[in-house]
């Protein structure tokens, strides 16, 4: 079974996925409860509006989520983030549903948060408890808008994409390496390496997952040949069970 958030980090194979795909759209998964600086947020809550609302109320901690089109559940599972911070910075505990149907609360240190990862695979995120900090609303809002602006200027946010395709390899920027390899603008079918940020593959109408996969392979080969660096795929690739894993 897979849970689809806002699809920010997902590429679905042209052959589809042969399991159950769930969306936590029910209002019970979209609740936000506030106690002082602590928020209890449902896994189906959209991150950008949540971050914007928190900024407007002078609750600081989610500004770095500007421009990340995820749900709270997806952000927890992938430990969404970037240069300005990551989701685990504010997560206190997570409510999960196990494969045996049992509901549990995991403290943040049990979640195995790392760079774009957690160990919550196999469990369904139901909600998260966040600890934010009170600050001047004008300052928090300014920071949120500033981060959003920086992202708009450096990333193809208006195009269709699955976010950054590769993880940054130790000490390097995947985008910078792909750029230096001269791959910006390279196309396969209707998929193209973004000219704005080379770690994004943007898809035009009619693009196939196989176009994106071919570009991924091409980028990895070129970067390996030029810089002896192995790029690891960051996105989640959904395919029918039994089809061999490619990429990362
Ligand atoms: N750069 C280039 N060419 C490019 C892209 C980047 O030369 O095409 C250079 C930039 O000029 C800069 C350096 O590479 O000197 C780093 O670029 P940037 O600041 O855009 O950050 P990044 O490391 O590429 C990371 C996260 C993003 C996150 C941004 C900003 C990863 C793989 N990427 O990007 O996260 O939004 O920082 O916070 O961790 C994502 O995970 O989906 C994602 C987009």
PDB file of C-alpha atoms and ligand atoms in Angstrom:
ATOM      1  CA  UNK A   1       0.000   0.000   0.000  1.00  0.00           C
ATOM      2  CA  UNK A   2       1.158   3.537  -0.735  1.00  0.00           C
ATOM      3  CA  UNK A   3      -0.051   6.844   0.599  1.00  0.00           C
ATOM      4  CA  UNK A   4      -0.111   9.747  -1.813  1.00  0.00           C
ATOM      5  CA  UNK A   5       0.409  13.171  -0.260  1.00  0.00           C
ATOM      6  CA  UNK A   6       0.711  15.987  -2.763  1.00  0.00           C
ATOM      7  CA  UNK A   7       2.923  13.884  -5.012  1.00  0.00           C
ATOM      8  CA  UNK A   8       5.881  16.187  -4.418  1.00  0.00           C
ATOM      9  CA  UNK A   9       8.490  13.436  -4.526  1.00  0.00           C
ATOM     10  CA  UNK A  10       6.795  10.685  -6.470  1.00  0.00           C
ATOM     11  CA  UNK A  11       7.219   9.299  -9.983  1.00  0.00           C
ATOM     12  CA  UNK A  12       4.649   6.665 -10.971  1.00  0.00           C
ATOM     13  CA  UNK A  13       5.767   4.176 -13.614  1.00  0.00           C
ATOM     14  CA  UNK A  14       3.924   4.119 -16.959  1.00  0.00           C
ATOM     15  CA  UNK A  15       2.743   0.627 -15.944  1.00  0.00           C
ATOM     16  CA  UNK A  16       1.087   2.076 -12.844  1.00  0.00           C
ATOM     17  CA  UNK A  17       1.234   0.568  -9.395  1.00  0.00           C
ATOM     18  CA  UNK A  18      -0.484  -2.713  -8.602  1.00  0.00           C
ATOM     19  CA  UNK A  19      -1.364  -2.050  -4.966  1.00  0.00           C
ATOM     20  CA  UNK A  20      -3.665   0.150  -2.956  1.00  0.00           C
ATOM     21  CA  UNK A  21      -3.014   3.903  -3.054  1.00  0.00           C
ATOM     22  CA  UNK A  22      -4.589   5.952  -0.265  1.00  0.00           C
ATOM     23  CA  UNK A  23      -5.084   9.686   0.149  1.00  0.00           C
ATOM     24  CA  UNK A  24      -5.734  11.021   3.618  1.00  0.00           C
ATOM     25  CA  UNK A  25      -8.366  13.484   2.470  1.00  0.00           C
ATOM     26  CA  UNK A  26     -10.969  12.937   5.167  1.00  0.00           C
ATOM     27  CA  UNK A  27     -11.440  16.008   7.420  1.00  0.00           C
ATOM     28  CA  UNK A  28     -10.218  13.978  10.401  1.00  0.00           C
ATOM     29  CA  UNK A  29      -6.752  13.873   8.770  1.00  0.00           C
ATOM     30  CA  UNK A  30      -6.796  17.590   8.047  1.00  0.00           C
ATOM     31  CA  UNK A  31      -7.222  18.897  11.589  1.00  0.00           C
ATOM     32  CA  UNK A  32      -4.866  21.380  13.197  1.00  0.00           C
ATOM     33  CA  UNK A  33      -5.016  21.892  16.969  1.00  0.00           C
ATOM     34  CA  UNK A  34      -2.895  24.471  18.736  1.00  0.00           C
ATOM     35  CA  UNK A  35      -1.770  24.543  22.350  1.00  0.00           C
ATOM     36  CA  UNK A  36       0.551  27.513  22.897  1.00  0.00           C
ATOM     37  CA  UNK A  37       3.498  26.836  20.596  1.00  0.00           C
ATOM     38  CA  UNK A  38       2.625  23.181  20.101  1.00  0.00           C
ATOM     39  CA  UNK A  39       0.609  22.018  17.101  1.00  0.00           C
ATOM     40  CA  UNK A  40      -1.101  18.698  16.537  1.00  0.00           C
ATOM     41  CA  UNK A  41      -1.469  18.369  12.755  1.00  0.00           C
ATOM     42  CA  UNK A  42      -3.172  15.664  10.719  1.00  0.00           C
ATOM     43  CA  UNK A  43      -1.134  13.834   8.088  1.00  0.00           C
ATOM     44  CA  UNK A  44      -3.381  15.143   5.301  1.00  0.00           C
ATOM     45  CA  UNK A  45      -2.741  18.818   6.094  1.00  0.00           C
ATOM     46  CA  UNK A  46      -1.092  20.748   3.251  1.00  0.00           C
ATOM     47  CA  UNK A  47       2.285  22.042   4.288  1.00  0.00           C
ATOM     48  CA  UNK A  48       2.527  25.358   2.435  1.00  0.00           C
ATOM     49  CA  UNK A  49      -0.810  26.787   3.679  1.00  0.00           C
ATOM     50  CA  UNK A  50       0.042  25.504   7.171  1.00  0.00           C
ATOM     51  CA  UNK A  51       3.444  27.214   7.083  1.00  0.00           C
ATOM     52  CA  UNK A  52       1.844  30.414   5.777  1.00  0.00           C
ATOM     53  CA  UNK A  53      -0.814  30.426   8.506  1.00  0.00           C
ATOM     54  CA  UNK A  54       1.774  29.785  11.212  1.00  0.00           C
ATOM     55  CA  UNK A  55       3.929  32.642   9.909  1.00  0.00           C
ATOM     56  CA  UNK A  56       0.953  35.005   9.938  1.00  0.00           C
ATOM     57  CA  UNK A  57       0.330  34.110  13.601  1.00  0.00           C
ATOM     58  CA  UNK A  58       3.966  34.576  14.604  1.00  0.00           C
ATOM     59  CA  UNK A  59       4.711  30.889  15.020  1.00  0.00           C
ATOM     60  CA  UNK A  60       8.205  30.260  13.734  1.00  0.00           C
ATOM     61  CA  UNK A  61       9.731  26.963  12.554  1.00  0.00           C
ATOM     62  CA  UNK A  62       7.959  26.131   9.315  1.00  0.00           C
ATOM     63  CA  UNK A  63       9.259  28.996   7.151  1.00  0.00           C
ATOM     64  CA  UNK A  64      11.733  26.632   5.471  1.00  0.00           C
ATOM     65  CA  UNK A  65       8.767  24.654   4.127  1.00  0.00           C
ATOM     66  CA  UNK A  66       7.922  27.512   1.745  1.00  0.00           C
ATOM     67  CA  UNK A  67       7.591  26.109  -1.764  1.00  0.00           C
ATOM     68  CA  UNK A  68       7.448  22.426  -0.772  1.00  0.00           C
ATOM     69  CA  UNK A  69       4.149  21.051  -2.097  1.00  0.00           C
ATOM     70  CA  UNK A  70       3.784  18.262   0.460  1.00  0.00           C
ATOM     71  CA  UNK A  71       1.351  17.060   3.076  1.00  0.00           C
ATOM     72  CA  UNK A  72       2.405  16.734   6.701  1.00  0.00           C
ATOM     73  CA  UNK A  73       2.478  12.923   6.332  1.00  0.00           C
ATOM     74  CA  UNK A  74       4.770  13.084   3.300  1.00  0.00           C
ATOM     75  CA  UNK A  75       6.973  15.713   4.930  1.00  0.00           C
ATOM     76  CA  UNK A  76       7.405  13.492   7.988  1.00  0.00           C
ATOM     77  CA  UNK A  77       8.173  10.378   5.976  1.00  0.00           C
ATOM     78  CA  UNK A  78      10.711  12.077   3.676  1.00  0.00           C
ATOM     79  CA  UNK A  79      11.931  14.579   6.275  1.00  0.00           C
ATOM     80  CA  UNK A  80      11.222  17.311   3.737  1.00  0.00           C
ATOM     81  CA  UNK A  81      13.461  20.318   3.726  1.00  0.00           C
ATOM     82  CA  UNK A  82      16.362  22.064   2.149  1.00  0.00           C
ATOM     83  CA  UNK A  83      19.163  24.482   2.854  1.00  0.00           C
ATOM     84  CA  UNK A  84      17.099  26.472   5.380  1.00  0.00           C
ATOM     85  CA  UNK A  85      16.015  23.590   7.571  1.00  0.00           C
ATOM     86  CA  UNK A  86      14.092  20.360   7.611  1.00  0.00           C
ATOM     87  CA  UNK A  87      10.812  19.114   8.983  1.00  0.00           C
ATOM     88  CA  UNK A  88      12.408  17.036  11.731  1.00  0.00           C
ATOM     89  CA  UNK A  89      13.677  20.299  13.286  1.00  0.00           C
ATOM     90  CA  UNK A  90      10.145  20.890  14.604  1.00  0.00           C
ATOM     91  CA  UNK A  91       8.722  17.363  14.972  1.00  0.00           C
ATOM     92  CA  UNK A  92       8.294  16.220  18.598  1.00  0.00           C
ATOM     93  CA  UNK A  93       6.441  13.005  18.010  1.00  0.00           C
ATOM     94  CA  UNK A  94       4.542  11.184  15.297  1.00  0.00           C
ATOM     95  CA  UNK A  95       1.363   9.140  15.469  1.00  0.00           C
ATOM     96  CA  UNK A  96       1.650   6.060  13.246  1.00  0.00           C
ATOM     97  CA  UNK A  97      -0.508   3.111  12.314  1.00  0.00           C
ATOM     98  CA  UNK A  98       1.382  -0.182  12.132  1.00  0.00           C
ATOM     99  CA  UNK A  99       0.770  -3.013   9.660  1.00  0.00           C
ATOM    100  CA  UNK A 100      -0.961  -4.866  12.509  1.00  0.00           C
ATOM    101  CA  UNK A 101      -3.491  -2.020  12.816  1.00  0.00           C
ATOM    102  CA  UNK A 102      -2.018  -0.711  16.085  1.00  0.00           C
ATOM    103  CA  UNK A 103      -1.759   3.022  16.673  1.00  0.00           C
ATOM    104  CA  UNK A 104       1.476   4.184  18.273  1.00  0.00           C
ATOM    105  CA  UNK A 105       3.185   7.428  19.167  1.00  0.00           C
ATOM    106  CA  UNK A 106       6.836   7.608  18.175  1.00  0.00           C
ATOM    107  CA  UNK A 107       9.076  10.234  19.729  1.00  0.00           C
ATOM    108  CA  UNK A 108      11.130  12.067  17.103  1.00  0.00           C
ATOM    109  CA  UNK A 109      14.329  10.209  17.988  1.00  0.00           C
ATOM    110  CA  UNK A 110      12.647   6.897  17.164  1.00  0.00           C
ATOM    111  CA  UNK A 111      11.763   8.060  13.650  1.00  0.00           C
ATOM    112  CA  UNK A 112      15.304   7.767  12.262  1.00  0.00           C
ATOM    113  CA  UNK A 113      15.221  11.194  10.650  1.00  0.00           C
ATOM    114  CA  UNK A 114      18.136  11.881   8.355  1.00  0.00           C
ATOM    115  CA  UNK A 115      18.778  13.671   5.106  1.00  0.00           C
ATOM    116  CA  UNK A 116      15.443  13.262   3.237  1.00  0.00           C
ATOM    117  CA  UNK A 117      14.680  10.052   5.090  1.00  0.00           C
ATOM    118  CA  UNK A 118      13.008   8.459   8.079  1.00  0.00           C
ATOM    119  CA  UNK A 119      12.494   4.852   9.150  1.00  0.00           C
ATOM    120  CA  UNK A 120       8.705   5.153   9.102  1.00  0.00           C
ATOM    121  CA  UNK A 121       8.431   2.910   5.995  1.00  0.00           C
ATOM    122  CA  UNK A 122       5.818   0.250   6.549  1.00  0.00           C
ATOM    123  CA  UNK A 123       3.849   2.442   8.934  1.00  0.00           C
ATOM    124  CA  UNK A 124       1.208   4.987   8.047  1.00  0.00           C
ATOM    125  CA  UNK A 125       1.703   8.481   9.440  1.00  0.00           C
ATOM    126  CA  UNK A 126      -1.563   9.689  10.986  1.00  0.00           C
ATOM    127  CA  UNK A 127      -0.499  12.956  12.586  1.00  0.00           C
ATOM    128  CA  UNK A 128       2.472  14.818  13.976  1.00  0.00           C
ATOM    129  CA  UNK A 129       3.068  16.999  16.983  1.00  0.00           C
ATOM    130  CA  UNK A 130       5.183  20.034  16.187  1.00  0.00           C
ATOM    131  CA  UNK A 131       6.982  22.397  18.528  1.00  0.00           C
ATOM    132  CA  UNK A 132       7.220  25.896  17.101  1.00  0.00           C
ATOM    133  CA  UNK A 133       8.527  29.116  18.615  1.00  0.00           C
ATOM    134  CA  UNK A 134       6.710  32.369  19.238  1.00  0.00           C
ATOM    135  CA  UNK A 135       8.162  35.311  17.336  1.00  0.00           C
ATOM    136  CA  UNK A 136       7.156  38.630  15.842  1.00  0.00           C
ATOM    137  CA  UNK A 137       4.532  37.812  13.141  1.00  0.00           C
ATOM    138  CA  UNK A 138       5.929  40.401  10.724  1.00  0.00           C
ATOM    139  CA  UNK A 139       9.422  38.899  11.014  1.00  0.00           C
ATOM    140  CA  UNK A 140       8.255  35.294  10.594  1.00  0.00           C
ATOM    141  CA  UNK A 141       6.095  36.243   7.604  1.00  0.00           C
ATOM    142  CA  UNK A 142       8.998  38.104   6.019  1.00  0.00           C
ATOM    143  CA  UNK A 143      11.258  35.083   6.429  1.00  0.00           C
ATOM    144  CA  UNK A 144       8.632  32.786   4.897  1.00  0.00           C
ATOM    145  CA  UNK A 145       8.127  35.080   1.882  1.00  0.00           C
ATOM    146  CA  UNK A 146      11.887  35.527   1.496  1.00  0.00           C
ATOM    147  CA  UNK A 147      12.479  31.742   1.364  1.00  0.00           C
ATOM    148  CA  UNK A 148       9.573  31.366  -1.069  1.00  0.00           C
ATOM    149  CA  UNK A 149      11.025  34.088  -3.287  1.00  0.00           C
ATOM    150  CA  UNK A 150      14.485  32.487  -3.253  1.00  0.00           C
ATOM    151  CA  UNK A 151      12.923  29.170  -4.295  1.00  0.00           C
ATOM    152  CA  UNK A 152      10.822  30.776  -7.033  1.00  0.00           C
ATOM    153  CA  UNK A 153      13.935  32.467  -8.377  1.00  0.00           C
ATOM    154  CA  UNK A 154      16.110  29.345  -8.344  1.00  0.00           C
ATOM    155  CA  UNK A 155      13.661  26.461  -8.890  1.00  0.00           C
ATOM    156  CA  UNK A 156      11.037  25.733 -11.570  1.00  0.00           C
ATOM    157  CA  UNK A 157       8.115  25.897  -9.114  1.00  0.00           C
ATOM    158  CA  UNK A 158       5.593  26.832 -11.819  1.00  0.00           C
ATOM    159  CA  UNK A 159       6.377  23.725 -13.905  1.00  0.00           C
ATOM    160  CA  UNK A 160       5.328  20.124 -13.311  1.00  0.00           C
ATOM    161  CA  UNK A 161       8.107  18.236 -11.565  1.00  0.00           C
ATOM    162  CA  UNK A 162       8.734  15.795  -8.722  1.00  0.00           C
ATOM    163  CA  UNK A 163      11.040  18.215  -6.895  1.00  0.00           C
ATOM    164  CA  UNK A 164      14.754  17.569  -6.684  1.00  0.00           C
ATOM    165  CA  UNK A 165      15.483  14.268  -8.427  1.00  0.00           C
ATOM    166  CA  UNK A 166      18.796  13.443  -6.738  1.00  0.00           C
ATOM    167  CA  UNK A 167      20.116  13.774  -3.226  1.00  0.00           C
ATOM    168  CA  UNK A 168      23.055  16.092  -2.837  1.00  0.00           C
ATOM    169  CA  UNK A 169      26.163  13.894  -2.762  1.00  0.00           C
ATOM    170  CA  UNK A 170      28.533  14.552   0.156  1.00  0.00           C
ATOM    171  CA  UNK A 171      29.647  18.143   0.098  1.00  0.00           C
ATOM    172  CA  UNK A 172      28.356  18.806  -3.437  1.00  0.00           C
ATOM    173  CA  UNK A 173      25.188  20.111  -5.020  1.00  0.00           C
ATOM    174  CA  UNK A 174      23.653  17.612  -7.438  1.00  0.00           C
ATOM    175  CA  UNK A 175      22.180  20.553  -9.378  1.00  0.00           C
ATOM    176  CA  UNK A 176      25.570  22.213  -9.767  1.00  0.00           C
ATOM    177  CA  UNK A 177      27.182  18.954 -10.981  1.00  0.00           C
ATOM    178  CA  UNK A 178      24.431  18.331 -13.542  1.00  0.00           C
ATOM    179  CA  UNK A 179      24.710  21.949 -14.645  1.00  0.00           C
ATOM    180  CA  UNK A 180      28.519  21.675 -14.998  1.00  0.00           C
ATOM    181  CA  UNK A 181      27.993  18.525 -17.041  1.00  0.00           C
ATOM    182  CA  UNK A 182      26.167  20.736 -19.531  1.00  0.00           C
ATOM    183  CA  UNK A 183      22.896  18.861 -19.186  1.00  0.00           C
ATOM    184  CA  UNK A 184      20.467  21.746 -18.620  1.00  0.00           C
ATOM    185  CA  UNK A 185      17.805  21.708 -21.320  1.00  0.00           C
ATOM    186  CA  UNK A 186      18.495  18.074 -22.297  1.00  0.00           C
ATOM    187  CA  UNK A 187      15.228  16.385 -23.252  1.00  0.00           C
ATOM    188  CA  UNK A 188      13.885  12.860 -23.514  1.00  0.00           C
ATOM    189  CA  UNK A 189      10.426  12.880 -25.016  1.00  0.00           C
ATOM    190  CA  UNK A 190       8.462  15.549 -23.163  1.00  0.00           C
ATOM    191  CA  UNK A 191      10.732  15.559 -20.103  1.00  0.00           C
ATOM    192  CA  UNK A 192      13.511  18.114 -19.793  1.00  0.00           C
ATOM    193  CA  UNK A 193      16.329  18.940 -17.399  1.00  0.00           C
ATOM    194  CA  UNK A 194      15.230  22.307 -16.040  1.00  0.00           C
ATOM    195  CA  UNK A 195      17.201  25.320 -17.206  1.00  0.00           C
ATOM    196  CA  UNK A 196      16.408  27.043 -13.906  1.00  0.00           C
ATOM    197  CA  UNK A 197      17.739  24.288 -11.630  1.00  0.00           C
ATOM    198  CA  UNK A 198      19.441  21.240 -13.089  1.00  0.00           C
ATOM    199  CA  UNK A 199      18.317  18.899 -10.274  1.00  0.00           C
ATOM    200  CA  UNK A 200      14.721  19.212 -11.477  1.00  0.00           C
ATOM    201  CA  UNK A 201      13.239  17.334 -14.411  1.00  0.00           C
ATOM    202  CA  UNK A 202      10.212  19.187 -15.699  1.00  0.00           C
ATOM    203  CA  UNK A 203       7.446  17.394 -17.536  1.00  0.00           C
ATOM    204  CA  UNK A 204       5.314  18.781 -20.303  1.00  0.00           C
ATOM    205  CA  UNK A 205       1.881  17.404 -21.158  1.00  0.00           C
ATOM    206  CA  UNK A 206       2.317  13.913 -22.594  1.00  0.00           C
ATOM    207  CA  UNK A 207       5.561  13.191 -20.744  1.00  0.00           C
ATOM    208  CA  UNK A 208       6.000   9.573 -19.719  1.00  0.00           C
ATOM    209  CA  UNK A 209       7.658   8.233 -16.591  1.00  0.00           C
ATOM    210  CA  UNK A 210       9.988   6.378 -18.974  1.00  0.00           C
ATOM    211  CA  UNK A 211      11.122   9.761 -20.414  1.00  0.00           C
ATOM    212  CA  UNK A 212      12.031  10.867 -16.879  1.00  0.00           C
ATOM    213  CA  UNK A 213      13.761   7.538 -16.153  1.00  0.00           C
ATOM    214  CA  UNK A 214      15.830   7.794 -19.340  1.00  0.00           C
ATOM    215  CA  UNK A 215      16.936  11.275 -18.305  1.00  0.00           C
ATOM    216  CA  UNK A 216      17.782  10.011 -14.817  1.00  0.00           C
ATOM    217  CA  UNK A 217      19.982   7.270 -16.312  1.00  0.00           C
ATOM    218  CA  UNK A 218      21.633   9.688 -18.705  1.00  0.00           C
ATOM    219  CA  UNK A 219      22.376  12.214 -15.940  1.00  0.00           C
ATOM    220  CA  UNK A 220      23.810   9.552 -13.642  1.00  0.00           C
ATOM    221  CA  UNK A 221      26.050   8.183 -16.400  1.00  0.00           C
ATOM    222  CA  UNK A 222      27.329  11.615 -17.412  1.00  0.00           C
ATOM    223  CA  UNK A 223      27.984  12.760 -13.833  1.00  0.00           C
ATOM    224  CA  UNK A 224      29.707   9.453 -13.030  1.00  0.00           C
ATOM    225  CA  UNK A 225      31.937   9.734 -16.097  1.00  0.00           C
ATOM    226  CA  UNK A 226      32.855  13.383 -15.522  1.00  0.00           C
ATOM    227  CA  UNK A 227      33.097  13.647 -11.744  1.00  0.00           C
ATOM    228  CA  UNK A 228      33.355  10.010 -10.552  1.00  0.00           C
ATOM    229  CA  UNK A 229      30.321  10.784  -8.402  1.00  0.00           C
ATOM    230  CA  UNK A 230      27.380   8.464  -7.928  1.00  0.00           C
ATOM    231  CA  UNK A 231      24.085  10.360  -7.790  1.00  0.00           C
ATOM    232  CA  UNK A 232      21.435   8.794  -5.599  1.00  0.00           C
ATOM    233  CA  UNK A 233      17.795   9.221  -6.566  1.00  0.00           C
ATOM    234  CA  UNK A 234      15.788  11.141  -3.950  1.00  0.00           C
ATOM    235  CA  UNK A 235      12.303  10.653  -5.375  1.00  0.00           C
ATOM    236  CA  UNK A 236      10.099   7.672  -4.651  1.00  0.00           C
ATOM    237  CA  UNK A 237       9.515   5.590  -7.790  1.00  0.00           C
ATOM    238  CA  UNK A 238       6.278   3.594  -7.751  1.00  0.00           C
ATOM    239  CA  UNK A 239       6.036   0.651 -10.087  1.00  0.00           C
ATOM    240  CA  UNK A 240       4.277  -2.689 -10.204  1.00  0.00           C
ATOM    241  CA  UNK A 241       5.727  -5.027  -7.612  1.00  0.00           C
ATOM    242  CA  UNK A 242       8.254  -7.351  -9.238  1.00  0.00           C
ATOM    243  CA  UNK A 243       9.732  -4.732 -11.579  1.00  0.00           C
ATOM    244  CA  UNK A 244      13.359  -4.388 -10.633  1.00  0.00           C
ATOM    245  CA  UNK A 245      14.491  -1.249  -8.761  1.00  0.00           C
ATOM    246  CA  UNK A 246      16.437   1.234 -10.868  1.00  0.00           C
ATOM    247  CA  UNK A 247      18.347   4.288  -9.820  1.00  0.00           C
ATOM    248  CA  UNK A 248      19.052   5.009  -6.144  1.00  0.00           C
TER     249      UNK A 248
HETATM  250  N1  LIG B   1      23.519  25.343  -8.810  1.00  0.00           N
HETATM  251  C1  LIG B   1      24.023  25.447 -10.087  1.00  0.00           C
HETATM  252  N2  LIG B   1      23.228  25.055 -11.122  1.00  0.00           N
HETATM  253  C2  LIG B   1      21.982  24.552 -10.936  1.00  0.00           C
HETATM  254  C3  LIG B   1      21.492  24.450  -9.620  1.00  0.00           C
HETATM  255  C4  LIG B   1      22.276  24.852  -8.566  1.00  0.00           C
HETATM  256  O1  LIG B   1      25.128  25.882 -10.309  1.00  0.00           O
HETATM  257  O2  LIG B   1      21.329  24.230 -11.929  1.00  0.00           O
HETATM  258  C5  LIG B   1      24.368  25.813  -7.685  1.00  0.00           C
HETATM  259  C6  LIG B   1      23.765  27.033  -7.016  1.00  0.00           C
HETATM  260  O3  LIG B   1      24.134  28.201  -7.664  1.00  0.00           O
HETATM  261  C7  LIG B   1      24.306  26.917  -5.612  1.00  0.00           C
HETATM  262  C8  LIG B   1      24.442  25.413  -5.394  1.00  0.00           C
HETATM  263  O4  LIG B   1      24.399  24.809  -6.683  1.00  0.00           O
HETATM  264  O5  LIG B   1      25.600  27.462  -5.563  1.00  0.00           O
HETATM  265  C9  LIG B   1      23.325  24.849  -4.518  1.00  0.00           C
HETATM  266  O6  LIG B   1      22.077  25.096  -5.141  1.00  0.00           O
HETATM  267  P1  LIG B   1      20.743  25.424  -4.310  1.00  0.00           P
HETATM  268  O7  LIG B   1      21.023  26.506  -3.359  1.00  0.00           O
HETATM  269  O8  LIG B   1      19.643  25.576  -5.267  1.00  0.00           O
HETATM  270  O9  LIG B   1      20.501  24.205  -3.396  1.00  0.00           O
HETATM  271  P2  LIG B   1      20.480  22.678  -3.724  1.00  0.00           P
HETATM  272  O10 LIG B   1      21.506  22.057  -2.858  1.00  0.00           O
HETATM  273  O11 LIG B   1      20.536  22.370  -5.162  1.00  0.00           O
HETATM  274  C10 LIG B   1      18.789  22.073  -1.829  1.00  0.00           C
HETATM  275  C11 LIG B   1      17.737  21.014  -1.733  1.00  0.00           C
HETATM  276  C12 LIG B   1      16.406  21.534  -2.250  1.00  0.00           C
HETATM  277  C13 LIG B   1      16.060  22.793  -1.516  1.00  0.00           C
HETATM  278  C14 LIG B   1      17.188  23.814  -1.717  1.00  0.00           C
HETATM  279  C15 LIG B   1      16.945  25.121  -1.033  1.00  0.00           C
HETATM  280  C16 LIG B   1      18.573  18.785  -2.112  1.00  0.00           C
HETATM  281  C17 LIG B   1      18.898  17.730  -3.103  1.00  0.00           C
HETATM  282  N3  LIG B   1      18.120  19.892  -2.592  1.00  0.00           N
HETATM  283  O12 LIG B   1      19.033  22.280  -3.207  1.00  0.00           O
HETATM  284  O13 LIG B   1      15.461  20.555  -1.967  1.00  0.00           O
HETATM  285  O14 LIG B   1      14.839  23.303  -1.982  1.00  0.00           O
HETATM  286  O15 LIG B   1      18.411  23.245  -1.192  1.00  0.00           O
HETATM  287  O16 LIG B   1      16.638  24.945   0.289  1.00  0.00           O
HETATM  288  O17 LIG B   1      18.732  18.583  -0.911  1.00  0.00           O
HETATM  289  C18 LIG B   1      14.111  18.769  -2.741  1.00  0.00           C
HETATM  290  O18 LIG B   1      14.630  18.101  -1.836  1.00  0.00           O
HETATM  291  O19 LIG B   1      13.185  18.321  -3.470  1.00  0.00           O
HETATM  292  C19 LIG B   1      14.625  20.097  -2.956  1.00  0.00           C
HETATM  293  C20 LIG B   1      14.260  20.824  -3.983  1.00  0.00           C
END
